[in-house]
Structures are given as C-alpha cells and as structure tokens.
C-alpha cells in the first residue's frame, strides 16, 4: 500500500467526521470560488468598459448635438487636429443622415424649401434624404408628440403643419462612419454578413440594424435605395436597443456624398489611450479645436460611477475570496492538527518501524489534499449554482447607489436624440452594472481550485511538520 | 554483536529522580536468544526502548556491530530501526485501518522494497506465524488479540532485522500458538543468526532462551547461561 493509498484510506477512516469536514470545506471553497467567479466577471466588465467607452470622448459642433442645436459643422480637417492631441489613439468621424420615405419627405417639406430641416425643425447637423426603407419603429404617442412640438417650436410653420397633420412616420438614422464602430466608439456587433471594408472611401455597401432589416425583409446581399442610389446590405448589426437597430451605417465618404457636404462631419469619436489620461486629453482637445467650434464631451464621466461601483464589487469579491480561501486553509490546519494529536501513538509506531519524518508528513499532507479535493468537487458545484446569484446580489446592492448618483442633466443623453449607438456614452450606466454575467467558467474554477490546493498544502504543512516533533517513544505510552 | 555499556535512563517526577534503567551493561552475541524477566514497572520496556533507539539514554551507550547509537543523528537512528530492529510490542501497535498484510508490508515499504516483493514476503511471513490466509486481508480490528499478536510478530520479521525486541510476544496467544511462536523465534535466532531479546513473564518461554536476565530496580543481573532448550521440549 503506497503513501497515497494509505492517505486516501485514512481520509475515510471516520466516515461521519469526513462527511462533516468535507461539508464545511465545501461551503468555504464554494464561497471562495463564487467570489472568484464574481471577481473575474466584474473585472472583465470593468476592462471592457475602460477599453470601449470609458476612454472615449465625443466631439460635436459647438452648440449642436445630433440633429438638434445650431452652429458650424465639424470638418474632416479637424480630425487631424484631434489626432495630434497627446494620448489620443484614434479619431473616427461620423456623418449623420436622416432617411425618410418619399411620402414623409414631401409632407415635411410642404411649405419649406430646405431639405436640411429634420422633424424637430432645427437646422441641426443631419441631412434628410429619401429612402425606400420603412422605419422599424412606429411613431406612437411620443413620436407624434415630438413631431408636433418640433414643428411648432422650431419655426417649421408651413401650411402643411397647420390644420390636420398627416400621420407622422419616424425617420431612419443613417450614419456614415470612418471605422467599424458606433457613435459611442464601441465596435459594431455584426450578427450576419460582413463589415464595409474600407470605411474611408465611398461605397454602396451598407450595414442595417436587425429590426430595420426584419421590417424591410433585408438580409446580407439584399438591396435598398438612398436618394435613389442602390445600396447592398453587407451585414446586419445588433446595437442592443430598438432605437439603435432602426439605423443604417454607410462609409463616411458615402454619407458625406449623399448629404452633398464633402469634408463635413456631424461628430468625432476620439479614443484616449487610458482612463487616467481622459481628463487631460479632453482639455487639450477642447483647446486644440476651439471652444467656439467644438463641444468635447466625456463619456467616461458618466461611467465613472459605474466603473467605481464595479470596482467596489470587485474589491469586495476579492476580499471575500481571500477570506474564504483563508478560512478553508484554517479549517484544514485545525482538522489536521486535531488528527495529528489524535494519532500521536500511530505516528510513534510508524517511526518505530522505520518511517522517515518526510514519509509521515507527506502522508498527512496527502490526506489533507484528499479532503480538499472532495470539498472542491462539492464546492465547485455550489459555486456553479450560486456564483450568478452572489454576483447579482453584490452588484445590485452597489448599483442602486450608482444609479441614484447618475441621475442628472446629462442622464438622457443623445442616445434618445437621434444617433444610434447602444444608448450612447451618456446613458445606461446602470444597465452596464446589471449586465455583468457571472458564469462559472472551467478556467476560473480551475484557477480557484488551484489556489485552494495551494492554501491547503500550506495549511497541512504545519501539522505535517508537527509530526516530525513526535518521538517514537510515544508508541510506548500507555503500555 | 550488541554491547550495552553502563546504560542509565532517569526521569524527574516532582522532586524525585526515577531510574528505571540504572547502570545496565551486558553483551549479546549474534544469534543469541535471550530473555529479561522482572516485575511490572521494573524498567524492562524502558530498556527495550533504549536498545531499539526509541528513546535516548541519560548516559551510557548501546553499540551494535561496532556502531555506537549515542553518536548517531536522528535520521541514522530511523534507518537503524528500519533496517536492524524488529519490534513486537506488548499492545501490538498495529495500524487499525490497514489489513494484516498491509501492516506487515509497512516496514518493507519504508525500506524501499518493490510492491510485488513485499506482498509475497508479507504473505509468507503471515503463513509462518500461522495466520489463516483468508484473514490476511482483513482489517486489524476484525482480528482477535492472538491473531493481532501474530501479525505484530510477522511485521517485526519483515526486514530480516539483526535484533528482534519482543515485549511479551506470547502474552495474548493460546498455548499451542505460543509454542509455535517460540519455535519460530528460536529457529530465527538459530538459522538466520538473528539476535532476539524477549521481555516475558512466561517462565516456559524464558527457560527456552540461552541467556536469562532479571531486571530489578533498574539493575540487571544474569540468572542463567545455558545451551538453548529445543522448542517444544
């Protein structure tokens, strides 16, 4: 019988005690693993936020956002100025268009000559062009109310808007982009088909949102028209929101050509190399572009609360993981010390018949690892069931504070004002908090179990070393 | 050859100093079968523990084949116990959750013997001490006291030691099995040149040893030196 076999046998010598020890260990190990899973999930989310939105600055024309406001448009030349600002790693220009059916376009232009006016009536940065696509969103109460108030408040007082207004049809947002990102700087989630390739050159390929594609029976390879020009659907994207999916992306050059405003931008998405440099980059960018020409807004500001809250959850879960790990180690230490004391005479016998100290020590360490292995199996099962709930409980308790502190003037953001992009950088921080999914991946569980075994070895070494102090004369005690 | 030189072991008990072994000296030639008799508490087990390097003497020395135990480090003493000594304890001291054969294999495992070889030898030894083959795989706590004693003797023989130290080896055996064990020990000392020192109350066993010592108040005196009586006589 080998040392290992003897250790396994010893671990089951007292089955009731073994079951009790394994149960206690399983709870500690399960908690440790659940906390590790939560920690990894939250850490991943924080990294994702930092990498995608947390370091993004948005530049709009001074006095304008989306299709609202006024002032002078941004130009392609300003992207070079922005790119030269320290710590800026990329600058992506966008050009927003408003797509309307021919019927809706003629209704909205009755009494006016300009095509620049949107349904809100303001001069804005958006340009209305016709399309054969039907919007995926019904106007409903909000759309009709906004259309009416827009007509009244923004000076679009043509005869067509007095008397009985025709049923309003929501426009579709088309955005020309200089890279495969949305207006929040987040990579587009293309669910079928492909991207547009080179986003800087004019192209008749387009990306269509999922709901818009469904509404118009489009799929990759289908065609539709914008301003009488035929476009081919290269891919379908999912922006994650109903509004965001009622949209079309073209290349930046193509959108500028459709709007007949070459070199003009609606906004710029500026990515900074790290969150730590965002504040400095924002100031430098504002200075470089000029306060009278551009408004630089900081998506990170609103996400600070979310990231801070997630960091808090991450820290709590890390501390809880270490505490649970330490508890498991302490349990092993105490159990093994008890077993060593209980088996003093037996250890004396083994020494009397020639066992080396290291053989006996190894036997006790292996016995501890057998108990830990059993505890880990049960603990991993507990963690796989409980980690999601524990992570949610931790996050929800923190997100309530975060959500409260997020409410403010910028809370609605321009996610609802006209540009697609998953809610925009100013909105949905509380959604980000609750969108953390803690699943017990085999890799994380394996890493956690490895840590548990490491702690168990340390916990078992102390009692194993104690066996070296037991003298073989113990064998004669009681004789 | 074993030389015991002025061996003393003393303990403190409150203000008193107890000397269960007090200036013991003797020599045993290789292959000698010897016995120590004495009253309970006379220091017989203490003397055995000193000879078997389970305990360290307060003074004096035990020299085995010219090697002084007093000068050996702990690791060498472990090696000495593993290679040169076979213990038969009064209370057997077997590992309760192991089978009889596993208990006998333990010293061989510690000596680095291969599994197949130690299994074969363990079964052979258990047959020599007349343990039924079907009981060899039973756990120790499923065996009677006599059967456990036989397993303990088989374990002491496992590594073919130079010296077997036996504390009441026949104390828990019936007369017939006891006779067989005496015969076994006797043949070991005779045929394998193994030195055997037995602590016993069994006068018949003591009479069958070549040399008989009496331990009284820590002092050892030799009662008899005579040719060995053949086992069963």
XYZ file of C-alpha atoms in Angstrom:
712
model
C 0.000 0.000 0.000
C 1.522 3.287 -1.074
C 1.587 6.523 0.893
C -1.191 7.882 -1.328
C -3.390 4.825 -0.861
C -2.788 4.966 2.878
C -3.679 8.676 2.900
C -6.908 8.054 0.999
C -7.741 5.244 3.434
C -7.027 7.484 6.415
C -9.222 10.247 4.968
C -12.176 7.857 5.138
C -11.271 6.235 8.441
C -14.111 8.025 10.215
C -16.788 8.485 7.572
C -19.083 10.720 9.623
C -16.254 13.052 10.514
C -15.028 13.043 6.920
C -18.510 13.989 5.700
C -18.690 16.836 8.222
C -15.225 18.127 7.327
C -15.966 17.920 3.596
C -19.258 19.775 4.104
C -17.581 22.618 5.989
C -14.749 22.748 3.461
C -17.218 22.705 0.576
C -19.013 25.764 1.927
C -15.737 27.671 2.338
C -14.370 26.541 -1.021
C -17.716 27.130 -2.756
C -17.842 30.656 -1.377
C -14.232 31.258 -2.421
C -14.908 30.023 -5.947
C -18.148 32.005 -6.231
C -16.316 35.139 -5.168
C -13.556 34.439 -7.661
C -16.102 33.970 -10.430
C -17.802 37.247 -9.449
C -14.433 38.974 -9.272
C -13.422 37.754 -12.711
C -16.785 38.672 -14.232
C -16.740 42.174 -12.774
C -13.071 42.631 -13.634
C -13.808 41.640 -17.209
C -16.662 44.120 -17.366
C -14.521 46.923 -15.976
C -11.870 46.166 -18.574
C -14.498 46.134 -21.271
C -15.877 49.484 -20.131
C -12.453 51.015 -19.878
C -11.471 49.683 -23.257
C -14.624 50.658 -25.097
C -16.495 53.559 -23.569
C -14.523 54.678 -20.615
C -11.775 56.201 -22.744
C -13.970 57.717 -25.421
C -14.517 61.447 -25.931
C -17.203 62.709 -28.269
C -16.724 65.919 -30.213
C -19.825 67.695 -31.530
C -20.083 71.037 -33.328
C -20.265 73.795 -30.717
C -23.930 74.289 -29.973
C -25.168 71.150 -31.646
C -25.789 67.531 -30.781
C -27.117 65.033 -33.245
C -29.933 66.666 -35.195
C -30.506 69.383 -32.614
C -28.936 72.748 -31.984
C -27.008 75.039 -34.334
C -23.552 76.379 -35.115
C -20.972 75.339 -37.690
C -20.301 71.732 -38.649
C -17.062 69.950 -37.891
C -14.715 69.270 -40.781
C -12.540 66.369 -41.819
C -9.514 68.628 -41.342
C -10.311 68.853 -37.634
C -9.811 65.096 -37.260
C -6.116 65.657 -37.939
C -6.045 68.340 -35.241
C -7.740 65.967 -32.806
C -5.429 63.109 -33.709
C -2.404 65.277 -32.883
C -3.557 65.777 -29.286
C -1.378 63.815 -26.822
C -2.750 60.436 -25.654
C -5.340 60.322 -28.445
C -5.094 56.938 -30.122
C -7.831 57.224 -32.727
C -10.283 59.692 -34.195
C -13.337 58.466 -36.073
C -15.546 60.943 -37.944
C -19.276 60.428 -38.339
C -21.823 61.974 -40.662
C -25.473 61.639 -39.684
C -28.265 61.478 -42.231
C -31.976 61.299 -41.745
C -33.674 58.864 -44.083
C -37.312 59.395 -44.869
C -39.682 57.806 -47.299
C -40.585 59.981 -50.271
C -44.089 60.488 -48.845
C -42.825 61.576 -45.439
C -40.193 63.803 -47.013
C -42.717 65.613 -49.166
C -45.046 66.020 -46.173
C -42.323 67.509 -44.026
C -41.137 69.877 -46.728
C -44.556 71.208 -47.650
C -44.255 74.961 -47.280
C -40.484 74.833 -46.977
C -37.734 74.557 -49.496
C -34.891 73.359 -47.414
C -34.189 69.684 -47.019
C -31.956 70.392 -44.042
C -34.788 70.548 -41.555
C -35.474 67.435 -39.521
C -38.703 66.578 -37.855
C -37.565 68.571 -34.922
C -37.357 71.502 -37.232
C -33.935 72.716 -36.158
C -31.092 73.296 -38.529
C -29.010 70.581 -36.854
C -26.180 68.640 -38.393
C -28.356 65.994 -40.015
C -29.452 65.942 -43.622
C -32.714 64.396 -44.764
C -32.616 62.169 -47.809
C -35.170 59.807 -49.197
C -35.136 56.031 -48.946
C -37.353 53.154 -49.839
C -36.912 51.678 -46.366
C -39.746 51.666 -43.866
C -38.823 52.642 -40.297
C -38.915 49.758 -37.851
C -40.368 51.947 -35.091
C -43.930 53.199 -35.076
C -44.193 56.883 -34.247
C -46.649 56.250 -31.453
C -47.590 58.880 -28.934
C -44.029 60.069 -28.324
C -43.107 60.309 -31.987
C -46.240 62.213 -32.945
C -45.954 64.497 -29.914
C -42.304 65.243 -30.700
C -43.148 65.876 -34.342
C -45.928 68.325 -33.420
C -43.901 70.206 -30.823
C -40.961 70.284 -33.135
C -42.978 71.884 -35.869
C -44.333 74.493 -33.549
C -41.250 75.276 -31.585
C -38.683 75.280 -34.298
C -40.228 77.541 -36.792
C -41.345 74.993 -39.288
C -44.632 76.795 -39.699
C -45.567 75.968 -43.219
C -49.124 75.383 -44.177
C -48.685 71.650 -44.122
C -48.258 71.693 -40.367
C -51.333 73.708 -39.614
C -54.715 72.168 -39.760
C -54.909 68.327 -39.714
C -51.411 66.912 -39.646
C -50.809 63.726 -41.653
C -49.781 60.610 -39.696
C -46.145 61.050 -38.834
C -43.639 58.392 -39.863
C -40.379 58.207 -37.918
C -37.216 58.735 -39.916
C -34.376 56.236 -40.048
C -30.963 57.285 -38.898
C -28.133 56.671 -41.332
C -24.625 57.318 -40.132
C -21.507 57.476 -42.163
C -18.592 56.207 -40.090
C -14.857 56.234 -40.594
C -14.299 52.901 -38.827
C -16.314 49.882 -37.725
C -17.570 51.460 -34.507
C -20.812 53.027 -33.412
C -21.159 56.676 -32.407
C -20.133 55.731 -28.873
C -16.869 54.287 -30.136
C -17.943 50.705 -29.419
C -17.200 48.032 -32.004
C -20.232 47.176 -34.090
C -21.808 43.832 -33.311
C -22.333 42.407 -36.788
C -24.591 39.385 -36.417
C -24.617 38.292 -40.051
C -22.761 39.196 -43.206
C -19.596 41.304 -43.138
C -18.411 44.806 -42.406
C -17.935 47.527 -45.007
C -14.209 47.016 -45.520
C -12.530 50.379 -46.015
C -14.750 52.875 -44.211
C -12.921 55.917 -45.582
C -13.920 55.512 -49.225
C -17.316 55.870 -50.867
C -19.121 52.582 -51.213
C -22.640 51.400 -51.965
C -22.444 48.780 -49.268
C -24.295 49.372 -46.006
C -24.925 47.821 -42.604
C -28.542 47.586 -41.454
C -29.906 47.224 -37.914
C -31.687 43.995 -37.033
C -35.194 45.379 -36.584
C -34.899 47.560 -39.680
C -33.748 44.537 -41.662
C -36.668 42.469 -40.374
C -39.169 45.225 -41.124
C -37.931 45.506 -44.708
C -37.140 41.808 -45.274
C -33.472 42.572 -45.751
C -30.563 40.213 -45.343
C -26.928 40.249 -46.415
C -26.924 40.761 -50.176
C -30.344 42.492 -50.301
C -30.603 45.957 -51.823
C -32.386 49.177 -50.942
C -32.135 52.785 -52.045
C -30.985 56.034 -50.501
C -31.543 59.185 -52.532
C -32.324 56.980 -55.498
C -28.990 55.189 -55.242
C -28.988 51.424 -54.791
C -27.162 50.080 -51.738
C -26.324 46.472 -50.969
C -26.664 45.126 -47.455
C -23.182 43.904 -46.481
C -24.177 42.892 -42.963
C -26.767 43.097 -40.209
C -25.766 44.600 -36.856
C -27.301 44.481 -33.419
C -26.956 47.716 -31.442
C -28.757 46.254 -28.461
C -31.629 48.773 -28.443
C -34.777 49.175 -30.507
C -33.792 52.717 -31.422
C -30.251 51.735 -32.279
C -31.412 48.941 -34.561
C -33.625 51.301 -36.628
C -30.494 52.532 -38.330
C -28.153 52.211 -41.278
C -24.383 52.598 -41.394
C -22.512 53.580 -44.545
C -18.928 54.598 -45.055
C -18.130 58.158 -44.002
C -17.285 59.268 -47.540
C -20.541 57.838 -48.875
C -22.640 59.639 -46.242
C -20.860 62.902 -46.979
C -21.540 62.406 -50.687
C -25.227 61.616 -50.058
C -25.548 64.790 -47.993
C -23.627 66.737 -50.605
C -21.412 68.042 -47.813
C -17.962 66.659 -48.536
C -15.496 67.184 -45.716
C -18.244 67.837 -43.203
C -18.712 65.806 -40.009
C -21.571 65.504 -37.561
C -19.297 64.359 -34.761
C -15.955 62.802 -33.963
C -15.342 59.806 -31.706
C -11.976 60.255 -30.040
C -10.377 57.381 -28.151
C -7.796 58.130 -25.459
C -5.109 55.601 -24.507
C -6.205 55.191 -20.877
C -8.820 56.386 -18.421
C -6.143 58.170 -16.462
C -5.444 60.461 -19.423
C -9.032 61.167 -20.398
C -9.379 64.398 -18.418
C -6.129 65.841 -19.741
C -6.917 64.759 -23.297
C -10.370 66.342 -23.090
C -8.926 69.681 -22.032
C -6.217 69.534 -24.679
C -8.748 68.547 -27.343
C -11.091 71.381 -26.397
C -8.209 73.826 -26.601
C -6.948 72.457 -29.907
C -10.355 72.554 -31.589
C -11.527 75.795 -30.013
C -14.401 76.266 -27.590
C -16.381 78.207 -30.149
C -16.120 75.457 -32.714
C -16.474 72.197 -30.849
C -18.023 70.739 -27.718
C -15.995 67.923 -26.242
C -17.989 65.601 -24.017
C -16.641 62.878 -21.849
C -18.421 59.572 -21.804
C -16.121 58.428 -19.021
C -17.525 60.972 -16.610
C -20.867 59.262 -16.507
C -19.243 55.873 -16.412
C -17.025 56.787 -13.509
C -19.826 55.920 -11.139
C -20.493 52.634 -12.868
C -16.833 51.672 -13.003
C -16.295 52.828 -9.438
C -19.246 50.739 -8.328
C -17.974 47.729 -10.242
C -14.514 48.270 -8.789
C -16.095 48.251 -5.358
C -17.822 44.933 -6.127
C -14.539 43.618 -7.490
C -12.709 44.590 -4.320
C -15.402 43.139 -2.088
C -15.381 39.874 -4.016
C -11.573 39.741 -3.917
C -11.506 40.281 -0.160
C -14.268 37.697 0.280
C -12.364 35.259 -1.946
C -9.195 35.682 0.106
C -11.159 35.399 3.358
C -12.947 32.245 2.204
C -9.649 30.823 0.964
C -8.040 31.612 4.316
C -10.982 30.003 6.088
C -10.561 26.841 4.029
C -6.855 26.822 4.893
C -7.624 27.364 8.568
C -10.163 24.533 8.551
C -7.563 22.223 7.050
C -4.951 23.388 9.547
C -7.193 22.782 12.547
C -8.520 19.455 11.292
C -5.043 18.161 10.562
C -3.655 19.397 13.887
C -6.501 17.523 15.567
C -5.756 14.381 13.540
C -2.042 14.571 14.308
C -2.764 14.878 18.029
C -5.232 12.032 17.823
C -2.748 9.792 16.032
C 0.382 10.553 18.058
C 0.723 6.936 19.056
C 0.226 5.711 15.499
C 2.861 8.198 14.278
C 5.132 6.820 17.007
C 4.525 3.304 15.706
C 5.357 4.322 12.151
C 8.586 5.918 13.364
C 9.395 2.909 15.499
C 9.202 0.626 12.479
C 11.376 2.921 10.405
C 9.205 5.534 8.705
C 11.031 8.745 7.857
C 9.621 12.066 9.047
C 9.038 13.160 5.460
C 7.080 10.000 4.674
C 4.751 10.607 7.602
C 4.480 14.325 6.805
C 3.668 13.548 3.170
C 1.010 11.092 4.306
C -0.746 13.812 6.304
C -0.439 16.400 3.518
C -1.936 13.939 1.036
C -4.725 13.116 3.473
C -5.499 16.841 3.723
C -5.491 17.135 -0.069
C -7.925 14.237 -0.364
C -10.308 16.117 1.945
C -9.751 19.319 -0.037
C -10.344 17.512 -3.329
C -13.686 16.244 -2.055
C -14.514 19.694 -0.698
C -13.525 21.260 -4.029
C -15.817 18.994 -6.026
C -18.798 19.861 -3.836
C -17.635 23.488 -3.570
C -17.356 23.824 -7.360
C -20.909 22.531 -7.688
C -22.041 25.075 -5.093
C -20.130 27.846 -6.873
C -21.549 26.991 -10.289
C -25.058 27.278 -8.868
C -24.529 30.198 -6.512
C -21.964 32.424 -8.227
C -24.516 34.129 -10.504
C -26.806 34.936 -7.585
C -23.975 36.101 -5.347
C -22.554 38.352 -8.091
C -26.006 39.770 -8.822
C -26.623 40.426 -5.144
C -23.277 42.194 -4.799
C -23.788 44.244 -7.952
C -27.409 45.172 -7.288
C -26.577 46.375 -3.789
C -23.908 48.632 -5.272
C -25.744 49.673 -8.449
C -28.630 51.205 -6.506
C -26.172 53.758 -5.154
C -24.610 54.217 -8.553
C -27.919 54.629 -10.340
C -29.010 57.298 -7.882
C -25.831 59.279 -8.368
C -26.082 59.044 -12.153
C -29.362 60.918 -12.410
C -28.645 64.418 -13.622
C -28.841 66.775 -16.549
C -26.915 64.524 -18.851
C -28.788 61.390 -17.926
C -30.964 61.214 -21.044
C -28.063 61.946 -23.311
C -28.236 61.958 -27.034
C -28.944 58.272 -27.067
C -32.528 59.361 -27.376
C -31.854 62.377 -29.524
C -31.115 60.845 -32.815
C -27.885 58.865 -33.089
C -27.733 55.113 -32.756
C -25.046 53.528 -30.644
C -26.305 51.317 -27.875
C -27.649 54.134 -25.772
C -24.731 56.446 -26.300
C -21.891 57.141 -23.930
C -24.029 59.223 -21.616
C -26.765 56.771 -20.921
C -27.314 53.330 -19.444
C -24.585 53.137 -16.793
C -26.975 51.303 -14.516
C -27.695 48.932 -17.378
C -23.966 48.316 -17.665
C -23.854 47.444 -13.995
C -26.612 44.908 -14.227
C -25.390 43.442 -17.491
C -22.487 41.660 -15.772
C -22.891 37.933 -16.258
C -21.079 35.781 -13.706
C -20.769 32.309 -15.127
C -18.508 29.708 -13.541
C -16.116 29.025 -16.403
C -13.903 25.938 -16.125
C -10.789 28.109 -16.296
C -11.803 30.290 -13.361
C -12.939 27.266 -11.334
C -9.637 25.515 -12.108
C -7.673 28.599 -11.034
C -9.732 28.844 -7.845
C -9.289 25.162 -7.043
C -5.545 25.512 -7.665
C -5.474 28.399 -5.181
C -7.463 26.294 -2.692
C -4.991 23.433 -3.070
C -2.095 25.834 -2.592
C -3.601 27.119 0.630
C -4.442 23.568 1.713
C -0.827 22.481 1.238
C 0.317 25.381 3.413
C -2.410 24.575 5.962
C -1.436 20.900 6.017
C 2.305 21.551 6.194
C 2.112 22.918 9.728
C 0.560 19.768 11.208
C 2.772 17.654 8.950
C 5.811 19.377 10.451
C 4.353 18.733 13.890
C 4.610 15.003 13.194
C 8.378 15.398 12.977
C 8.395 16.519 16.613
C 6.644 13.379 17.797
C 9.187 10.938 19.195
C 8.957 7.215 18.522
C 8.842 6.593 22.278
C 5.183 7.745 22.022
C 4.490 4.205 20.924
C 5.089 3.008 24.470
C 2.737 5.481 26.109
C 0.021 3.630 27.963
C 1.886 0.332 27.859
C 27.176 -8.289 18.418
C 25.325 -5.985 20.802
C 27.161 -4.278 23.633
C 25.277 -2.374 26.293
C 27.579 -0.125 28.295
C 26.536 1.291 31.661
C 23.142 2.354 30.358
C 21.197 4.822 32.509
C 17.771 6.329 31.894
C 16.366 8.655 34.503
C 13.194 10.696 34.738
C 12.143 13.542 37.016
C 8.919 13.001 38.909
C 8.378 16.100 41.016
C 11.367 16.330 43.290
C 12.237 12.686 42.818
C 14.541 11.187 40.250
C 13.497 7.784 38.955
C 15.985 5.471 37.303
C 14.128 2.584 35.635
C 17.417 1.643 33.986
C 20.401 2.210 36.204
C 23.836 1.200 35.008
C 22.883 -1.754 32.855
C 25.690 -3.487 30.985
C 25.707 -6.723 29.021
C 26.737 -8.195 25.711
C 24.818 -10.431 23.333
C 26.477 -12.434 20.602
C 24.841 -12.630 17.209
C 22.117 -15.257 17.024
C 21.533 -15.313 20.779
C 18.016 -15.868 22.100
C 17.839 -14.032 25.434
C 15.105 -13.077 27.847
C 14.587 -10.446 30.505
C 12.246 -11.155 33.361
C 11.181 -8.834 36.103
C 8.211 -7.395 37.932
C 5.879 -4.896 36.325
C 7.443 -1.431 36.406
C 10.928 -2.821 36.823
C 12.106 -0.996 33.659
C 12.010 -3.860 31.155
C 10.109 -1.873 28.483
C 12.327 1.180 29.087
C 15.396 -0.966 28.497
C 13.873 -2.330 25.263
C 13.108 1.212 24.070
C 16.728 2.210 24.663
C 18.034 -0.830 22.804
C 15.644 -0.142 19.928
C 16.568 3.565 19.722
C 13.019 4.611 20.517
C 14.400 6.610 23.430
C 17.756 8.152 24.277
C 19.660 7.118 27.382
C 20.602 9.654 30.027
C 24.072 8.159 29.902
C 25.812 5.057 28.638
C 25.714 3.611 25.165
C 24.452 0.790 23.005
C 26.901 -0.455 20.402
C 25.568 -2.610 17.568
C 28.162 -4.304 15.364
C 30.689 -1.679 16.428
C 28.379 1.299 15.766
C 27.548 3.481 18.764
C 23.904 4.554 18.817
C 24.785 7.514 21.046
C 26.668 9.128 18.197
C 24.044 8.660 15.529
C 21.811 11.525 14.274
C 18.021 11.113 14.159
C 17.993 10.072 10.502
C 20.531 7.304 11.112
C 18.587 6.102 14.158
C 15.482 5.866 11.946
C 17.498 3.844 9.462
C 18.759 1.650 12.322
C 15.194 0.961 13.476
C 14.083 0.268 9.917
C 16.934 -1.995 8.917
C 18.301 -3.610 12.067
C 15.433 -3.755 14.562
C 12.172 -5.657 14.682
C 9.739 -4.679 17.430
C 6.978 -6.797 18.894
C 5.049 -4.529 21.217
C 3.050 -5.640 24.197
C -0.093 -3.946 22.816
C 0.677 -4.941 19.229
C 0.616 -1.315 17.939
C -0.715 -2.267 14.573
C -2.340 0.327 12.290
C -6.046 -0.295 12.828
C -7.433 0.734 9.445
C -4.981 -1.396 7.477
C -5.267 -5.082 6.717
C -2.953 -7.670 8.289
C -0.915 -7.975 5.125
C -0.683 -4.181 4.734
C 0.608 -3.873 8.291
C 3.326 -6.429 7.591
C 4.232 -4.671 4.345
C 4.731 -1.283 6.028
C 8.370 -1.739 7.207
C 9.246 -3.159 3.787
C 7.662 -0.138 2.083
C 9.727 2.166 4.314
C 12.813 0.157 3.310
C 12.013 0.770 -0.375
C 11.118 -2.794 -1.352
C 9.027 -3.220 -4.510
C 5.330 -3.837 -4.005
C 5.182 -7.323 -5.518
C 8.164 -8.494 -3.467
C 6.847 -7.109 -0.202
C 3.378 -8.588 -0.806
C 4.892 -12.007 -1.406
C 7.095 -11.771 1.673
C 4.272 -10.442 3.849
C 2.035 -13.376 2.904
C 4.883 -15.806 3.547
C 5.535 -14.297 6.993
C 1.858 -14.421 7.913
C 1.817 -18.089 6.936
C 4.863 -18.672 9.140
C 3.017 -17.216 12.146
C 0.022 -19.371 11.181
C -2.467 -16.648 10.322
C -5.211 -18.101 8.123
C -4.847 -16.926 4.517
C -8.437 -15.657 4.437
C -7.689 -13.448 7.437
C -4.624 -11.862 5.892
C -6.685 -9.286 4.027
C -8.905 -8.469 6.975
C -8.561 -5.229 8.835
C -6.698 -5.492 12.104
C -9.749 -4.572 14.160
C -11.516 -7.627 12.697
C -8.879 -9.983 14.139
C -8.679 -11.469 17.617
C -5.955 -10.476 20.079
C -3.944 -13.622 19.334
C -4.207 -13.048 15.611
C -3.098 -9.455 16.038
C -0.081 -10.629 18.026
C 0.901 -12.954 15.205
C 0.595 -10.094 12.716
C 2.792 -7.970 15.008
C 5.438 -10.725 15.059
C 5.273 -11.066 11.281
C 5.737 -7.294 10.958
C 8.811 -7.457 13.241
C 10.350 -10.037 10.923
C 9.593 -8.079 7.757
C 13.012 -6.576 7.044
C 15.041 -9.537 8.381
C 16.398 -7.478 11.309
C 19.598 -8.218 13.201
C 17.854 -7.749 16.523
C 14.271 -8.533 17.467
C 12.991 -6.880 20.610
C 9.830 -8.574 21.798
C 7.707 -7.371 24.702
C 5.557 -10.282 25.893
C 5.332 -11.890 22.434
C 3.239 -14.817 23.612
C 1.180 -12.940 26.168
C -2.026 -12.990 24.120
C -1.614 -16.355 22.460
C -3.043 -19.747 23.344
C -0.558 -22.362 24.475
C -0.268 -24.095 21.113
C 0.225 -20.883 19.126
C 2.590 -19.612 21.811
C 4.682 -22.756 21.398
C 4.782 -22.187 17.670
C 5.871 -18.577 18.096
C 8.641 -19.639 20.481
C 9.749 -22.223 17.962
C 9.686 -19.586 15.238
C 11.778 -17.129 17.259
C 14.166 -19.878 18.234
C 14.653 -21.018 14.661
C 15.191 -17.425 13.564
C 17.982 -16.941 16.049
C 19.481 -20.301 15.210
C 19.071 -20.455 11.427
C 19.244 -16.780 10.486
C 21.689 -15.714 13.156
C 19.142 -13.193 14.456
C 19.613 -11.885 17.986
C 16.367 -11.968 19.927
C 15.719 -10.298 23.271
C 12.392 -11.156 24.822
C 10.761 -9.482 27.803
C 8.379 -12.005 29.307
C 6.507 -13.246 32.297
C 6.196 -16.632 30.610
C 8.586 -18.845 32.513
C 8.388 -21.567 29.875
C 9.487 -19.100 27.225
C 12.267 -17.732 29.437
C 13.520 -21.258 30.079
C 13.895 -21.841 26.362
C 16.290 -18.900 25.951
C 20.033 -19.268 26.090
C 20.543 -16.335 28.416
C 18.117 -15.150 31.054
C 18.384 -11.769 32.762
C 16.437 -10.351 35.658
C 15.794 -6.625 35.915
C 15.177 -5.402 39.406
C 15.068 -1.725 40.457
C 16.893 -0.730 37.318
C 19.714 -3.193 37.826
C 20.244 -6.129 35.518
C 21.551 -9.447 36.713
C 22.093 -12.551 34.669
C 20.406 -15.621 36.044
C 21.284 -18.322 33.582
C 23.625 -19.028 30.763
C 22.926 -22.418 29.284
C 22.510 -24.142 26.000
C 19.190 -23.455 24.420
C 16.419 -25.935 25.100
C 14.900 -27.079 21.868
C 11.492 -25.613 21.218
C 8.682 -27.941 22.161
C 10.850 -29.753 24.678
